[in-house]
Tab-separated table of C-alpha atoms in Angstrom:
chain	number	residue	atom	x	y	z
A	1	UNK	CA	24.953	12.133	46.028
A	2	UNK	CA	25.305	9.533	48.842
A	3	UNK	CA	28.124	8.534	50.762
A	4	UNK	CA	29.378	5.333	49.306
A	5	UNK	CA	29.231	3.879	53.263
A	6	UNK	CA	25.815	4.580	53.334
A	7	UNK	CA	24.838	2.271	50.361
A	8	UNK	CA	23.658	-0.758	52.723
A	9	UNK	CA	21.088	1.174	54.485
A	10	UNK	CA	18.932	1.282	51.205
A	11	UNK	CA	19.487	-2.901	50.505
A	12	UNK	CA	17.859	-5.650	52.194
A	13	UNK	CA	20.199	-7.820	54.020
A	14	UNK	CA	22.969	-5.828	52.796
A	15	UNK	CA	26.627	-6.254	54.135
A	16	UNK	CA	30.097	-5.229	53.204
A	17	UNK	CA	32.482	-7.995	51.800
A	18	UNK	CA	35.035	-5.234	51.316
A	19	UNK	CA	34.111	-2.112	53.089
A	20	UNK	CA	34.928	1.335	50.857
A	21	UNK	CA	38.749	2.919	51.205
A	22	UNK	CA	37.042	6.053	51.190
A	23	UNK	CA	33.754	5.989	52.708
A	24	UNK	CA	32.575	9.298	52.850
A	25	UNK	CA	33.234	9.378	49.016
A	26	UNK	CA	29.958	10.286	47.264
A	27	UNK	CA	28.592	8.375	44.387
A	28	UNK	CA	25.581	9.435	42.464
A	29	UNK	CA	24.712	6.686	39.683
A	30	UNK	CA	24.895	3.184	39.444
A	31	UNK	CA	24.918	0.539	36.370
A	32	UNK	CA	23.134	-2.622	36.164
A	33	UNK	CA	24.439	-5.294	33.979
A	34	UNK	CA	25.461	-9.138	33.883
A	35	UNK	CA	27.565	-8.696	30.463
A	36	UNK	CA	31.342	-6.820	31.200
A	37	UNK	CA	31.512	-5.868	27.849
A	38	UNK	CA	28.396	-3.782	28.302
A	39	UNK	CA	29.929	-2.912	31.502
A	40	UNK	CA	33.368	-1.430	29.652
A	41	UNK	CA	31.112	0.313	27.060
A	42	UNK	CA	28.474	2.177	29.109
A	43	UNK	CA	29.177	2.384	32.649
A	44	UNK	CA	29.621	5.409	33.846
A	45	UNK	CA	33.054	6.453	36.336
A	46	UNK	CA	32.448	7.254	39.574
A	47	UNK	CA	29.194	4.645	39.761
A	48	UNK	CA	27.978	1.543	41.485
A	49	UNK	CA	27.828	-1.827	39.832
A	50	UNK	CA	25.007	-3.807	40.059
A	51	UNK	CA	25.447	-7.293	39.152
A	52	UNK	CA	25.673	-11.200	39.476
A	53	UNK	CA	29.509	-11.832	38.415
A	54	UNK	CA	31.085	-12.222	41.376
A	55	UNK	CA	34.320	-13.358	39.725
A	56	UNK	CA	37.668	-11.529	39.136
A	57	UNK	CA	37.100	-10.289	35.543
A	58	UNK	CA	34.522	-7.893	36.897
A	59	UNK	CA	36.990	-6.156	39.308
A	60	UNK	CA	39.150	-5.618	36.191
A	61	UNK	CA	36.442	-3.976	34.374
A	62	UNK	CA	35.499	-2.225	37.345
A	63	UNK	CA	39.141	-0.635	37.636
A	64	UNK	CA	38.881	0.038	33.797
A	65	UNK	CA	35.999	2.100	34.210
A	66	UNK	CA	36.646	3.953	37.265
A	67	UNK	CA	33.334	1.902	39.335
A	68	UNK	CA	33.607	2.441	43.524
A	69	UNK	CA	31.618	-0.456	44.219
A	70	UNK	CA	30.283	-3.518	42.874
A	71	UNK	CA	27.165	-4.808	44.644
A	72	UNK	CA	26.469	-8.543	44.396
A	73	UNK	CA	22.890	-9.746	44.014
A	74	UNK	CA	20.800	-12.547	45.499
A	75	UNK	CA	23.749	-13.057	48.185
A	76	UNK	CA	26.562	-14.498	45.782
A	77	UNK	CA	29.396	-14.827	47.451
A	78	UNK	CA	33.099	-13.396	45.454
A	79	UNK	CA	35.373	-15.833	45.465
A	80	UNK	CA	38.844	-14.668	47.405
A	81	UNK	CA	41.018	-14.254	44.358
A	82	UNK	CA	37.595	-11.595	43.596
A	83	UNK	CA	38.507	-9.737	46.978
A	84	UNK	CA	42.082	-9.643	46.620
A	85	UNK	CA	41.872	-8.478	43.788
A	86	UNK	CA	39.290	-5.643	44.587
A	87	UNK	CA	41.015	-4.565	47.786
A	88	UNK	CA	44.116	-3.981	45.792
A	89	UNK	CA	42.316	-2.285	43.156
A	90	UNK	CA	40.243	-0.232	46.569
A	91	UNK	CA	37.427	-0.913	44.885
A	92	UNK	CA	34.332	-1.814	47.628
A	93	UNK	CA	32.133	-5.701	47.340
A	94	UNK	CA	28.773	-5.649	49.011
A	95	UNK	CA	26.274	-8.417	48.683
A	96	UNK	CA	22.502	-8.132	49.039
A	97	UNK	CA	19.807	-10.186	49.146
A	98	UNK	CA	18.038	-8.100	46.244
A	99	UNK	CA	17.722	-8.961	42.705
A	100	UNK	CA	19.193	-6.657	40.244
A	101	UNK	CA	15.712	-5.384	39.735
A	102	UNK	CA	14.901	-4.115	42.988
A	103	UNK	CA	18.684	-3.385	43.954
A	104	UNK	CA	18.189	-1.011	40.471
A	105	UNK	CA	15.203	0.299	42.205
A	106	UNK	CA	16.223	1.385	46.095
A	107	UNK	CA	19.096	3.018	44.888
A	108	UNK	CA	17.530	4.928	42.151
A	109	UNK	CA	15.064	5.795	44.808
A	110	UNK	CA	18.200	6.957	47.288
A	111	UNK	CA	19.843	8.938	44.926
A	112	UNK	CA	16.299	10.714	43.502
A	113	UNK	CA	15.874	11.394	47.270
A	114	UNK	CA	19.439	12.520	47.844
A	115	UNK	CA	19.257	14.858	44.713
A	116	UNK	CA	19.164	18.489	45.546
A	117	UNK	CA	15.544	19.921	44.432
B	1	UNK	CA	50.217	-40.673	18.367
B	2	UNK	CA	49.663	-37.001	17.889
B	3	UNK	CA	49.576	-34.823	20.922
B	4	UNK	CA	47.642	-31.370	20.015
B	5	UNK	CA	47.602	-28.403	22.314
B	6	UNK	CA	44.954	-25.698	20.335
B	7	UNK	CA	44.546	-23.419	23.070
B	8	UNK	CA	47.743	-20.934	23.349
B	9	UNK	CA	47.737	-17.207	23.784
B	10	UNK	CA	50.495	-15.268	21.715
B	11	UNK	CA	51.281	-11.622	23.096
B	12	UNK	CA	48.466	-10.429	21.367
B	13	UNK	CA	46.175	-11.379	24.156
B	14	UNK	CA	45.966	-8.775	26.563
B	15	UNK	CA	46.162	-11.047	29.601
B	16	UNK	CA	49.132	-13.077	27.429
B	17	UNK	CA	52.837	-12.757	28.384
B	18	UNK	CA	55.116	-10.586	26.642
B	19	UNK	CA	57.234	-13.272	26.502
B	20	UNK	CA	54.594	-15.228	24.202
B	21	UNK	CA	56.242	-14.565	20.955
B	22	UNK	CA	55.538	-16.539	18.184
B	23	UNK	CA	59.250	-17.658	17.589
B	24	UNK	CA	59.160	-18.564	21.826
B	25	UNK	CA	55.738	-20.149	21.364
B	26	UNK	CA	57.386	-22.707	18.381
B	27	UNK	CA	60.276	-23.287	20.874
B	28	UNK	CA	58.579	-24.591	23.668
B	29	UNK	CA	56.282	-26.533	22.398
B	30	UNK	CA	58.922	-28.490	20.553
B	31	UNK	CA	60.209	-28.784	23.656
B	32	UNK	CA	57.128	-29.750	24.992
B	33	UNK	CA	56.858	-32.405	22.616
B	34	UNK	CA	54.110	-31.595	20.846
B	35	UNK	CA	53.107	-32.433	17.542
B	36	UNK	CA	50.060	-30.162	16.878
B	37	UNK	CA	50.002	-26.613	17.970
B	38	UNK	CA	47.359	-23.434	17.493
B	39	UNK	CA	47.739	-19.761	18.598
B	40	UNK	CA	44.431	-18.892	19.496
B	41	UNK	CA	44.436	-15.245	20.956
B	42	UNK	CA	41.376	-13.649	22.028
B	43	UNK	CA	39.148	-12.481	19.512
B	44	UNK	CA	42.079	-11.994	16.773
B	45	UNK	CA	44.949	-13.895	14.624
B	46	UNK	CA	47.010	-11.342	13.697
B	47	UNK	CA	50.223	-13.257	14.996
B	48	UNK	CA	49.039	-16.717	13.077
B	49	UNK	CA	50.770	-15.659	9.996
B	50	UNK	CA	53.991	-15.485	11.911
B	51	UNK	CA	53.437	-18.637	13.914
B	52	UNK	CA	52.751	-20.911	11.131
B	53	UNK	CA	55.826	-19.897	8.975
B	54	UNK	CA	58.210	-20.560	12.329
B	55	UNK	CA	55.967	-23.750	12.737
B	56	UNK	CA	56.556	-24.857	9.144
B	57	UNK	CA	60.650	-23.969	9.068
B	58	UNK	CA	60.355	-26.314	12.899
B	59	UNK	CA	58.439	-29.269	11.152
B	60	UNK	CA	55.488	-28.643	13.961
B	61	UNK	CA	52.168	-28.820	12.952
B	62	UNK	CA	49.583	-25.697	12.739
B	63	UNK	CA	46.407	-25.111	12.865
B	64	UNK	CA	45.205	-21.238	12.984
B	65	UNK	CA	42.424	-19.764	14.398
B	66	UNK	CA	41.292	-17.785	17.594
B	67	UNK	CA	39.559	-18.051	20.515
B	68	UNK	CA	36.143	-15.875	19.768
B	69	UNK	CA	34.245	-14.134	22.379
B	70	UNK	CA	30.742	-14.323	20.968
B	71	UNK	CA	27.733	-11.672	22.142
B	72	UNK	CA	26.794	-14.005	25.115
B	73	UNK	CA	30.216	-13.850	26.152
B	74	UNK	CA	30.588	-17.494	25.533
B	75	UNK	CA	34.466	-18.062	24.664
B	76	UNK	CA	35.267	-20.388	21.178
B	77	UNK	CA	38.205	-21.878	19.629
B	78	UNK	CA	37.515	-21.299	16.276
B	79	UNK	CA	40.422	-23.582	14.075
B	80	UNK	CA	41.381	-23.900	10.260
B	81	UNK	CA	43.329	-26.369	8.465
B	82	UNK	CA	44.325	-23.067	6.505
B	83	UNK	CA	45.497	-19.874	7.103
B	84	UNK	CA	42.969	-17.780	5.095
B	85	UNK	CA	39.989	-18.689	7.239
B	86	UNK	CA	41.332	-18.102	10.229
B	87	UNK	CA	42.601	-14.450	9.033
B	88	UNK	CA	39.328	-13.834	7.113
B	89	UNK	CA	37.647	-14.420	10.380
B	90	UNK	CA	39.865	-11.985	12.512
B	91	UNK	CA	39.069	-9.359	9.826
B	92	UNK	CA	35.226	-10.250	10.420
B	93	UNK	CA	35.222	-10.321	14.556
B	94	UNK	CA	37.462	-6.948	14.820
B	95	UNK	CA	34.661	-5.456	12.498
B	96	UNK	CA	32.266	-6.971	15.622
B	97	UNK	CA	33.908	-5.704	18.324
B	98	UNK	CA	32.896	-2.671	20.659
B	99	UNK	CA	34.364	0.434	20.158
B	100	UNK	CA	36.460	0.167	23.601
B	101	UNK	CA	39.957	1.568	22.532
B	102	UNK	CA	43.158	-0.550	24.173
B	103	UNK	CA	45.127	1.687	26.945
B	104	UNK	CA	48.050	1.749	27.935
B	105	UNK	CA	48.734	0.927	31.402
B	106	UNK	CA	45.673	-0.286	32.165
B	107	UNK	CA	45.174	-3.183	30.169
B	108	UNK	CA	47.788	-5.831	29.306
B	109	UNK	CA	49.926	-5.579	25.943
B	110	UNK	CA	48.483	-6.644	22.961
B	111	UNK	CA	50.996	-6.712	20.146
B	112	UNK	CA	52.135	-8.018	17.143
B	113	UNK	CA	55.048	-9.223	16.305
B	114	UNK	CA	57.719	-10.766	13.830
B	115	UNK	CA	59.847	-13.774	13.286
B	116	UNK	CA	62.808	-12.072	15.568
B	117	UNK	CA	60.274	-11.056	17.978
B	118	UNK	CA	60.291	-7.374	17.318
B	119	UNK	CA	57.051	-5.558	17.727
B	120	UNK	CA	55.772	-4.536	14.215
B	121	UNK	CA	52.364	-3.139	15.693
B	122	UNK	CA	49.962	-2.571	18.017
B	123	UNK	CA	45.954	-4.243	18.054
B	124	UNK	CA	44.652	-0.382	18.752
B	125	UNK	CA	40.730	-2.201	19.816
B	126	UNK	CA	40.489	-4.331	23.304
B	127	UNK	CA	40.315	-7.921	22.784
B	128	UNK	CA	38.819	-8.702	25.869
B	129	UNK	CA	35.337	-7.839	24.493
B	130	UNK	CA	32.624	-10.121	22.858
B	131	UNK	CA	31.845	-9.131	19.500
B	132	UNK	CA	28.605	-8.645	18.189
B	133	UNK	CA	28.171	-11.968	16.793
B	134	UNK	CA	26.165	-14.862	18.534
B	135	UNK	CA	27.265	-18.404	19.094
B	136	UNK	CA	24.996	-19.788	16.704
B	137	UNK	CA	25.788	-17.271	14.067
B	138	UNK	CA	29.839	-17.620	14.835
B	139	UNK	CA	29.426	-21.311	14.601
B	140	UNK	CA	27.607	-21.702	11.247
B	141	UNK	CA	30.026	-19.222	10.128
B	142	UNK	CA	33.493	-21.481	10.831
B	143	UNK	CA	31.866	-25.210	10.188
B	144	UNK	CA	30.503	-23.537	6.872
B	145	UNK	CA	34.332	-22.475	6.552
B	146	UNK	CA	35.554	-26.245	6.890
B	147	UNK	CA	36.799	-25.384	10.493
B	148	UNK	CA	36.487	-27.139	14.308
B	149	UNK	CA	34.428	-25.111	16.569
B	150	UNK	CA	35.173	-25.564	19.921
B	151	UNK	CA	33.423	-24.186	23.055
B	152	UNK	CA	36.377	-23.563	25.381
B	153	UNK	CA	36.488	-24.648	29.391
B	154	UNK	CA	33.031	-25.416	29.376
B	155	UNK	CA	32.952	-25.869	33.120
B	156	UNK	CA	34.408	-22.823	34.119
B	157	UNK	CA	32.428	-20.249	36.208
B	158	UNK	CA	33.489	-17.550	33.529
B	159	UNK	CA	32.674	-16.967	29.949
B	160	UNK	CA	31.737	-20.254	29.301
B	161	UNK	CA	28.967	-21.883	27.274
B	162	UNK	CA	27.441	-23.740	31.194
B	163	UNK	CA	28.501	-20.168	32.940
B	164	UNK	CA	26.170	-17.824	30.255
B	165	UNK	CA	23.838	-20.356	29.141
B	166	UNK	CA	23.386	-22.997	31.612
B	167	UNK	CA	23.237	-26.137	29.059
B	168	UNK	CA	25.107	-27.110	26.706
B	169	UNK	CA	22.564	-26.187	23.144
B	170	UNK	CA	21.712	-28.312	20.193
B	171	UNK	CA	24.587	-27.212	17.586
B	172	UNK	CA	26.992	-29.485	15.883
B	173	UNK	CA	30.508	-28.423	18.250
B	174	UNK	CA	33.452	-29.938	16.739
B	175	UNK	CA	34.527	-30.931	20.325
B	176	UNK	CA	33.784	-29.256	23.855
B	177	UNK	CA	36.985	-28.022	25.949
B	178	UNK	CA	37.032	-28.747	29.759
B	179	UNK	CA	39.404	-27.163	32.176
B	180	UNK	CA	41.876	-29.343	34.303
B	181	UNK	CA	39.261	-28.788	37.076
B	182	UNK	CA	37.104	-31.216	35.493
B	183	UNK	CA	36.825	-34.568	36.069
B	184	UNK	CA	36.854	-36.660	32.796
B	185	UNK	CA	36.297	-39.912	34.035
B	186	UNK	CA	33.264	-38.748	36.101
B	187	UNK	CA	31.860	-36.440	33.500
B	188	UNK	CA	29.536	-35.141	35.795
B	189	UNK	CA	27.738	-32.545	33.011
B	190	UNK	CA	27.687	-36.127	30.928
B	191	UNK	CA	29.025	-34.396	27.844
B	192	UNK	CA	30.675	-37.057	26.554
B	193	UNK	CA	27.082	-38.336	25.425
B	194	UNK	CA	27.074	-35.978	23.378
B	195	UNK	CA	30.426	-34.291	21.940
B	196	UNK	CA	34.425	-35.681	22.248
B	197	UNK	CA	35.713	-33.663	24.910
B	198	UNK	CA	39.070	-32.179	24.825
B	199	UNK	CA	41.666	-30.582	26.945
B	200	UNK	CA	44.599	-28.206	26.218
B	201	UNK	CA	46.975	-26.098	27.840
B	202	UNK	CA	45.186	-22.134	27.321
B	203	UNK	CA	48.519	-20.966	27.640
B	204	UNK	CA	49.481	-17.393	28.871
B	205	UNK	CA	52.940	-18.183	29.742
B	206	UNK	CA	55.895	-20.144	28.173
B	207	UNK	CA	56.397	-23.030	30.723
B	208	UNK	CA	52.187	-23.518	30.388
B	209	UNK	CA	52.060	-24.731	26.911
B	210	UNK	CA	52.261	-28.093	26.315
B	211	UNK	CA	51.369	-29.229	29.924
B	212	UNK	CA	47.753	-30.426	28.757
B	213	UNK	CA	47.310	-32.068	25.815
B	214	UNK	CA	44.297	-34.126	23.673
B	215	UNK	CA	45.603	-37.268	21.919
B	216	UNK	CA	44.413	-38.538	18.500
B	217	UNK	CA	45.739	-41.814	16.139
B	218	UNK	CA	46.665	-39.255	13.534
B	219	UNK	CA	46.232	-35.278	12.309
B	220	UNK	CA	41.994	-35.190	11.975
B	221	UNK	CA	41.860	-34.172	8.007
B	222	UNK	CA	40.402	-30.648	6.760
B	223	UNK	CA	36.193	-30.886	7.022
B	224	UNK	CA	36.682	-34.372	9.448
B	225	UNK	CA	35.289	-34.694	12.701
B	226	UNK	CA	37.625	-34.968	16.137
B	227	UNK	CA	37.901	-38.284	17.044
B	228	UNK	CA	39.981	-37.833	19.908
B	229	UNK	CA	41.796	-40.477	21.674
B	230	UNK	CA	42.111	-39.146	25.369
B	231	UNK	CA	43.417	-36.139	26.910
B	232	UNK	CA	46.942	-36.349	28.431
B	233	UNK	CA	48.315	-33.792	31.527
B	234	UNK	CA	52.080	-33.183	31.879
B	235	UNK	CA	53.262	-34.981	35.061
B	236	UNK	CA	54.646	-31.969	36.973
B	237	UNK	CA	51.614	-29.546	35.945
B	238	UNK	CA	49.821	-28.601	38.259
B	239	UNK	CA	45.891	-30.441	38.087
B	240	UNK	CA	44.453	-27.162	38.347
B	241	UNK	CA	45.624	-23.742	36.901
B	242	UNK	CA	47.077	-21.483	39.856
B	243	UNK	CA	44.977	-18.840	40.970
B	244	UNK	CA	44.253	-15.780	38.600
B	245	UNK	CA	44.202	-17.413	35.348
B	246	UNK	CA	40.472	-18.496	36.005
B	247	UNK	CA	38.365	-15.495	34.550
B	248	UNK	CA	41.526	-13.652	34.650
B	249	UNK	CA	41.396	-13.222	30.869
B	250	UNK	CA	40.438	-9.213	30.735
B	251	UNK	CA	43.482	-7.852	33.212
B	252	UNK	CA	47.096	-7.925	32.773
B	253	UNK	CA	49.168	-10.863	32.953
B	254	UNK	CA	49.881	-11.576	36.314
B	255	UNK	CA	53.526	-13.715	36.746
């Protein structure tokens, strides 16, 4: 577990489009995917979204499945209707300059580390 | 001339208005002066049986069909000349789809309903998803049917064929949709090389249908190609749909 405000420390060039609500909630997992109907099948609640679709339709998902955050890759920008729509659904956007891959990497990394042995 | 607007959402559609009854939808696009209409809610016809029977009694033309969401995510207008087809392939695509149940609450309405607009059921599977079919396969499928297949708002940055694939692929597309947002005397994606482009209203909300509209000399016959004979926009539409309808198409209607 790592507290969801702590996420940028682990990404390169990582920043907070829409800081966390709640930022000393925890969050343990995180799903990596570019298709929202994977997203609404296997994503778990209570994750961390890694992904390119910085659009709207992913914040609905996102609320459908219960994500905290949805971290952007290679620096795309959300749009505003993207933001509004997150910050009324208090779900966090954070971009990165990562790709998915090594985004999926560093935080699988954090959360190994953060695991109680 | 024939104004057609193929691209309306019914109630069905999660991100559709409740007020999108088929009886409503027949109303207004009289109204709207239309002479060809199709319902063409996502991934599903299950209120095309309806529609076309209010379209008939109204003397308004009907095609029937859907719009698909294919494995890539890519979305289609899929149209028939006849019912059947379009209700064989509804049967087909909710065989496709993810087992992601509809809820209540969180996800917009998706219901069916009757000729005095009561509710006679309830689509229990989210529409929103793509089903496992791809576009290739989907499109064989509804040419090999004798119906258009029609890539919808190619230029959109969501669930379109430029936003998944990048390019527009070598297959035989009845037409390609653009959204308002794109400009047709321009063409920048030059896709008027290669397919006739139309434009129509993707109506989630009564006073939206009919206020974009593709023009042709007369009704294109069953198994014909779309020759198309411009695209009109209704004067006081706006030239570019108001914020949330782009990609908007998985939440709950928003006016």
């Amino acid at each position: 577990m790592i507290p969801i405000h702590n996420l940028p420390r682990h990404l390169p060039t990582a920043r907070w489009v829409l800081p966390p609500r709640e930022p000393l909630a925890a969050v343990s997992t995180a799903y990596t995917s570019d298709l929202l109907s994977d997203v609404l099948a296997h994503a778990p609640p209570d994750s961390v979204l890694i992904t390119l679709q910085a659009h709207r339709n992913t914040i609905a998902v996102a609320t459908l499945v219960g994500i905290r955050a949805v971290i952007l890759c290679h620096h795309r920008t959300p749009p505003n209707d993207m933001i509004e729509a997150a910050e009324h659904e208090a779900i966090a956007i954070m971009t990165t300059s990562a790709s998915q891959y090594e985004a999926s990497w560093r935080l699988h990394q954090a959360f190994t580390d953060a695991a109680p042995s | 001339m024939i104004r057609a607007d193929l691209h309306i959402h019914s109630c069905l559609s999660p991100c559709g208005s409740l007020d999108m009854s088929p009886s409503a939808i027949v109303h207004a696009a009289c109204y709207a002066g239309l002479d060809l209409i199709a319902v063409t809610d996502h991934n599903s016809s299950r209120n095309s049986a309806v529609v076309a029977r209010l379209a008939e009694q109204a003397g308004l033309a009907c095609w029937h069909g859907l719009e698909a969401c294919t494995v890539e995510e890519i979305h289609v207008l899929c149209l028939f000349p006849r019912l059947n087809e379009a209700l064989e392939l509804s049967a087909f695509l909710r065989e496709r789809l993810p087992p992601v149940p509809w809820v209540e609450g969180k996800m917009g309405d998706q219901v069916v309903v009757n000729e005095q607009e009561e509710i006679e059921g309830w689509e229990t599977l989210f529409l929103g998803s793509g089903a496992r079919i791809t576009l290739t396969e989907l499109g064989e499928r509804v040419l090999a049917a004798g119906g258009w297949f029609i890539p919808a708002h190619v230029d959109r940055p969501v669930n379109s064929l430029l936003s998944q694939l990048g390019r527009v692929p070598n297959f035989p597309f009845s037409a390609l949709e653009v959204s308002p947002a794109y400009d047709l005397a321009k063409d920048p994606e030059r896709l008027a090389d290669r397919f006739p482009l139309v434009g129509h209203s993707d109506a989630h909300h009564l006073e939206d249908i009919g206020r974009r509209w593709t023009l042709y000399a007369d009704i294109p016959a069953p198994g014909q190609p779309l020759r198309t004979a411009g695209v009109g926009v209704r004067p006081s539409a706006p030239s570019a749909p108001p914020p949330g309808e782009i990609g908007g198409c998985l939440s709950r209607p928003t006016r």
